[in-house]
Tab-separated table of C-alpha atoms in Angstrom:
chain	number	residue	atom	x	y	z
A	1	UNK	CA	66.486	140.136	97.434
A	2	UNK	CA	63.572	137.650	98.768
A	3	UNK	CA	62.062	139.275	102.643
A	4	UNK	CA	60.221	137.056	104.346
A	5	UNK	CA	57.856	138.395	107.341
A	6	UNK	CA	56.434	136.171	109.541
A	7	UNK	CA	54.118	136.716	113.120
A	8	UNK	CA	53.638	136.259	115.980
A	9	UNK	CA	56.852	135.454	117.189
A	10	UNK	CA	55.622	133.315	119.764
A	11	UNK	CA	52.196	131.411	119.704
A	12	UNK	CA	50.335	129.756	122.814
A	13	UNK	CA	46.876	127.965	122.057
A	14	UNK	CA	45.134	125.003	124.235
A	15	UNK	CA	45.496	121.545	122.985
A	16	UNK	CA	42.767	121.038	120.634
A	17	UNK	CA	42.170	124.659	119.596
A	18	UNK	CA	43.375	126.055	116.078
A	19	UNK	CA	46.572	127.870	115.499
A	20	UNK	CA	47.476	130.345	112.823
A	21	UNK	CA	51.139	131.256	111.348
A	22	UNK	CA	50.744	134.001	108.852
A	23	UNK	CA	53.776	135.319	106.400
A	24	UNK	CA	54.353	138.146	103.667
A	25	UNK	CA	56.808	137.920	101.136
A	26	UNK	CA	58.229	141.087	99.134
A	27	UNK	CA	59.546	139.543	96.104
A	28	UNK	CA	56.258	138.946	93.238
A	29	UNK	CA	58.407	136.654	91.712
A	30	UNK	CA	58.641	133.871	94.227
A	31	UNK	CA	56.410	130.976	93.589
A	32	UNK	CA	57.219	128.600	95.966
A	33	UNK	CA	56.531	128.398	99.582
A	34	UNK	CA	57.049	125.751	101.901
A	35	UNK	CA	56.539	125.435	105.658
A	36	UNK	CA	59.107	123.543	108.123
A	37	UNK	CA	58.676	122.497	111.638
A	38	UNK	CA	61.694	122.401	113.500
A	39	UNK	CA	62.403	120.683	117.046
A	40	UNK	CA	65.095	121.179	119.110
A	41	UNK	CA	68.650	119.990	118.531
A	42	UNK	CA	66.912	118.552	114.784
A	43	UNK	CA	66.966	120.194	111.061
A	44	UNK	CA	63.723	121.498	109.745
A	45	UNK	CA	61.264	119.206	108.576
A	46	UNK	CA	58.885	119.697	105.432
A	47	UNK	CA	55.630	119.884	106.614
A	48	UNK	CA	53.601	121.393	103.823
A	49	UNK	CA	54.329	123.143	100.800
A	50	UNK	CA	52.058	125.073	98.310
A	51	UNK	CA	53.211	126.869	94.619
A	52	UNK	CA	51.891	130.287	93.783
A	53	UNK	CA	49.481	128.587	90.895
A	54	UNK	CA	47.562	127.122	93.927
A	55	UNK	CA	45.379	128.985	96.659
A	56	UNK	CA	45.177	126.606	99.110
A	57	UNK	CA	46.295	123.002	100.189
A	58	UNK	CA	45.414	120.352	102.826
A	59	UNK	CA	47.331	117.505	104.524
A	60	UNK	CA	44.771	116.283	106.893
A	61	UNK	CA	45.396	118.892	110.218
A	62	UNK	CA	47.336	121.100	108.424
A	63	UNK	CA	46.333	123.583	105.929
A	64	UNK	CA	48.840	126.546	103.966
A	65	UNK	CA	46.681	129.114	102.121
A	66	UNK	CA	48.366	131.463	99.468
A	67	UNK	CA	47.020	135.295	98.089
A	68	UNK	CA	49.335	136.222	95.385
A	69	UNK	CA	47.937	139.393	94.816
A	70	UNK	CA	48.578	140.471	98.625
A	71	UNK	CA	52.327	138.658	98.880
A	72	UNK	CA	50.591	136.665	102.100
A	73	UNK	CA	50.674	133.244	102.752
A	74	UNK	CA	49.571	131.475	106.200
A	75	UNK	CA	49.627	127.963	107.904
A	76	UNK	CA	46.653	126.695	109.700
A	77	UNK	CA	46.822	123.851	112.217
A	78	UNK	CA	43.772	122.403	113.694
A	79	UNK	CA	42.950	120.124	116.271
A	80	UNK	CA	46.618	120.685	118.046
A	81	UNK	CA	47.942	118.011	119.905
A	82	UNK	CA	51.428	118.335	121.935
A	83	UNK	CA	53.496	117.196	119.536
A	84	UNK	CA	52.703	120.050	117.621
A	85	UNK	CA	54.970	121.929	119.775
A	86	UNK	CA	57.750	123.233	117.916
A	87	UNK	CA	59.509	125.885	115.880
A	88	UNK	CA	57.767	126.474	112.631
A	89	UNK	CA	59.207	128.693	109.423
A	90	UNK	CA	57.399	130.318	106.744
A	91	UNK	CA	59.983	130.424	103.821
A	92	UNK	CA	59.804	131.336	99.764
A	93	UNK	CA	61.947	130.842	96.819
A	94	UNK	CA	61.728	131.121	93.068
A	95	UNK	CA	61.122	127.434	92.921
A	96	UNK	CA	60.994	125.510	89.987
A	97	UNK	CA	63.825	124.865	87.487
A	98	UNK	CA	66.986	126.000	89.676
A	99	UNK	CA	68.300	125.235	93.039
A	100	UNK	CA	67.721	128.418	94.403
A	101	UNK	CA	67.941	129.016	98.451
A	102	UNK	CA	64.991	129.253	100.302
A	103	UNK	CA	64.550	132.789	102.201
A	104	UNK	CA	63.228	131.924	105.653
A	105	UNK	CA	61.135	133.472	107.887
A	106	UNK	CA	62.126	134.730	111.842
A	107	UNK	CA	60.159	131.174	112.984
A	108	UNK	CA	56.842	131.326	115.190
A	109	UNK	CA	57.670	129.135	118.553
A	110	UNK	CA	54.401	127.133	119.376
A	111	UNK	CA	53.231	126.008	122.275
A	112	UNK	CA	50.357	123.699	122.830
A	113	UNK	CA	49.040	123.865	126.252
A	114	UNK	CA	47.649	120.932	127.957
B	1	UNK	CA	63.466	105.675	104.242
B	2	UNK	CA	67.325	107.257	104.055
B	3	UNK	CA	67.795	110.677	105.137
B	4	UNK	CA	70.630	113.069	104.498
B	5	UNK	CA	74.010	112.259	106.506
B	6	UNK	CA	75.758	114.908	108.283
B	7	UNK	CA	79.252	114.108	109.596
B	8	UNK	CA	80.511	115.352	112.315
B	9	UNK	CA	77.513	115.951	114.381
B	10	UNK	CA	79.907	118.096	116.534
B	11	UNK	CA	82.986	120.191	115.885
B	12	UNK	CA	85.143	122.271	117.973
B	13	UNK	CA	88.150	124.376	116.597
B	14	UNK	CA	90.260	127.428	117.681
B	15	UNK	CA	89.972	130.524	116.152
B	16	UNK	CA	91.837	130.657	112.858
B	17	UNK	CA	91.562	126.797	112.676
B	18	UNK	CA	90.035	125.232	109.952
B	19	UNK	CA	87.050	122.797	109.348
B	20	UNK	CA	85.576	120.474	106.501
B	21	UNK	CA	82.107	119.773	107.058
B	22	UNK	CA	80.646	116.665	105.277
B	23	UNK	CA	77.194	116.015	103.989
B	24	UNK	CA	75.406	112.838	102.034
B	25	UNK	CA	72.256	114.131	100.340
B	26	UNK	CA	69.069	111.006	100.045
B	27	UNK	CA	69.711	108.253	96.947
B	28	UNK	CA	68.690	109.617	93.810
B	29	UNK	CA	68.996	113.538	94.886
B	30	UNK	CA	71.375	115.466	92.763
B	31	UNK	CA	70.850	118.751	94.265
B	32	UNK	CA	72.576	119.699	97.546
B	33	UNK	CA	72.036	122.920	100.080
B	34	UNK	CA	74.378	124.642	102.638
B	35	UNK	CA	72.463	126.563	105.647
B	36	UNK	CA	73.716	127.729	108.562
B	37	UNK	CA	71.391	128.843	111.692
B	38	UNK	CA	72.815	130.755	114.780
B	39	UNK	CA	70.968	130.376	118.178
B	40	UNK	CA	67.680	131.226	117.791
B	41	UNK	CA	67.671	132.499	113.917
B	42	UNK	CA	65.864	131.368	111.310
B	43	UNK	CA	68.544	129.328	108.749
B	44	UNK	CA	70.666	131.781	106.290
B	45	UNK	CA	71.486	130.116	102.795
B	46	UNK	CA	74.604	129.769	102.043
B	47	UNK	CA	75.435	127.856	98.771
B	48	UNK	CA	74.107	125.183	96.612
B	49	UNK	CA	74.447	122.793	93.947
B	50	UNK	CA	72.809	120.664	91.236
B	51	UNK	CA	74.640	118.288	88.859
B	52	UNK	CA	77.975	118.790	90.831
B	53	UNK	CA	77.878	122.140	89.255
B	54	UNK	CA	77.366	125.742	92.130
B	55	UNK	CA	73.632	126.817	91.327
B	56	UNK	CA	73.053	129.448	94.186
B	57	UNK	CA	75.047	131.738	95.945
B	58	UNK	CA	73.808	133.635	98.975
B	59	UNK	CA	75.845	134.949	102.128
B	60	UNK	CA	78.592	132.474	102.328
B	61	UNK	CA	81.685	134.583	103.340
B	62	UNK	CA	84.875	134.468	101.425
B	63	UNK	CA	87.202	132.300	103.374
B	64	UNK	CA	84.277	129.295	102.788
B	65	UNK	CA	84.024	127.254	100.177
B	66	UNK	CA	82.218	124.424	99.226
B	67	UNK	CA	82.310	121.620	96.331
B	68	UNK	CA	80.083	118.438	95.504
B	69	UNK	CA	81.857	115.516	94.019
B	70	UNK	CA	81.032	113.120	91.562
B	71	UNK	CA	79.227	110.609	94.100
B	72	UNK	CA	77.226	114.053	94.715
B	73	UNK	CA	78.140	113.948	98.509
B	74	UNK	CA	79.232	117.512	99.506
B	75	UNK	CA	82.053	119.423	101.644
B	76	UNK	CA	81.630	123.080	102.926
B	77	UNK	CA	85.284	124.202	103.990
B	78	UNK	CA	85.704	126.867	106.168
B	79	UNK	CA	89.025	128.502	106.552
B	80	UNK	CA	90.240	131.214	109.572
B	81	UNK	CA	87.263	130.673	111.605
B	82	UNK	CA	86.057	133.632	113.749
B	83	UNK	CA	83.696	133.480	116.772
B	84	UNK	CA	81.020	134.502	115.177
B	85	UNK	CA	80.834	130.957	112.746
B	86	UNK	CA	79.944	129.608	115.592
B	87	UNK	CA	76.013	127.563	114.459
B	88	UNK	CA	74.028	125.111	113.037
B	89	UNK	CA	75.042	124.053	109.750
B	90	UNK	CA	72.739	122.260	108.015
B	91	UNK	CA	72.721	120.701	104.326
B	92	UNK	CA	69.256	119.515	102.367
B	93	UNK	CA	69.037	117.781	99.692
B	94	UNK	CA	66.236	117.911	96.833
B	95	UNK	CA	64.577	115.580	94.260
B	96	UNK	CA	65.377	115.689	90.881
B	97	UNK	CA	62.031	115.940	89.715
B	98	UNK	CA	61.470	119.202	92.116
B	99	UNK	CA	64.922	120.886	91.813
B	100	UNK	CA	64.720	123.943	94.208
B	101	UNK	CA	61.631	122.773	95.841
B	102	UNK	CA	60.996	119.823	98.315
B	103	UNK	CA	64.439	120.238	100.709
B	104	UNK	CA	65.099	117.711	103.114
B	105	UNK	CA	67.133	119.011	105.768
B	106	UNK	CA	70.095	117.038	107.532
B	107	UNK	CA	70.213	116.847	111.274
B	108	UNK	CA	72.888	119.214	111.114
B	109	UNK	CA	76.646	119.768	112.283
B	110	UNK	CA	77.260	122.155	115.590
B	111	UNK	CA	80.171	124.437	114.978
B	112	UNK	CA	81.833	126.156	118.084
B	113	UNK	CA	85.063	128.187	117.752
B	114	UNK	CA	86.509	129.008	120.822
């Protein structure tokens, strides 16, 4: 089945700098790979999401980029403001037709320091 | 804008005991999800659905079982519960235009067996 790596484990950046959430994926044929924030005591929450036939995406501070060829797939988050501060997951699936599960990542734990 | 519907939000039971989770995906989304997340893990599929018909399968034990009924609301059953069910559960829900893809994620039902 679908493994889903994901680093660092833990992430600490000043509010205002850039943070980057980086994920590999084993199986080729994924194609679909969302991102979820999750804070505490709530479910994960779609923040961005990008298919394989795409290399990169925007959504104003946030940013996924996708390299097929290397199984790699990374979230970039600029200008960070405290409410950034979460749980995030990297996940993948073979999206697109049936309701397959989504393979998670282990979750990076951000924290934005004021 | 509706969101998916969890009920209970809390649930204790004995060991052995067992317990009927409950979940109301978003208007218009045929497709449900079972996850379940212990402390500090990432969230393990368990089952889905789409059309009121099981889609997915991944590592939902034998002594669970789930259904979704015609009104596509969903119950996960779980029978003889050991310590170790003790999580998160959390069900999503997913358009029917992006089956498999775009999963919103209930706030989610705390299991403890004591």
């Amino acid at each position: 089945g679908e493994n889903v790596e994901q680093h660092p484990s833990t992430l600490s950046v000043q509010e205002g700098d850039s943070a980057v959430i980086k994920c590999t994926y084993s199986d080729s044929a994924s194609n679909y790979f969302p991102w979820y924030k999750q804070e505490l005591g709530k479910g994960p929450q779609l923040i961005i999401d990008i298919r394989s036939n795409v290399g990169e995406k925007k959504d104003q501070r946030i940013a996924v980029t996708l390299n097929k060829t290397a199984k790699h797939f990374s979230l970039h988050i600029t200008e960070t403001q405290p409410e950034d501060s979460a749980v995030y997951f990297c996940a993948a699936s073979i999206g697109g037709g049936g309701a397959d599960g989504l393979t998670f990542g282990k979750g990076t734990h951000l924290i934005i320091q004021p | 804008a509706a969101g998916v519907i969890q009920s209970p939000r809390h649930l204790i039971k004995e060991k052995r005991e067992t317990a009927t989770l409950k979940c109301y995906p978003i208007p218009r989304h045929d497709t449900v999800y079972w996850y379940q997340q212990g402390p500090g893990q990432d969230p393990q599929f368990l089952i889905s659905f789409y059309e009121k018909m099981q889609s997915d399968k991944g590592s939902i034990p034998d002594r669970f079982s789930a259904q979704q009924f015609s009104d596509y609301h969903s119950e996960l059953n779980m029978s003889s519960l050991e310590l170790g069910d003790s999580a998160l559960y959390f069900c999503a829900s997913s358009p029917r235009d992006r089956v498999g893809e775009k999963l919103f994620f209930g706030s989610g039902t705390q299991l403890s067996v004591l």
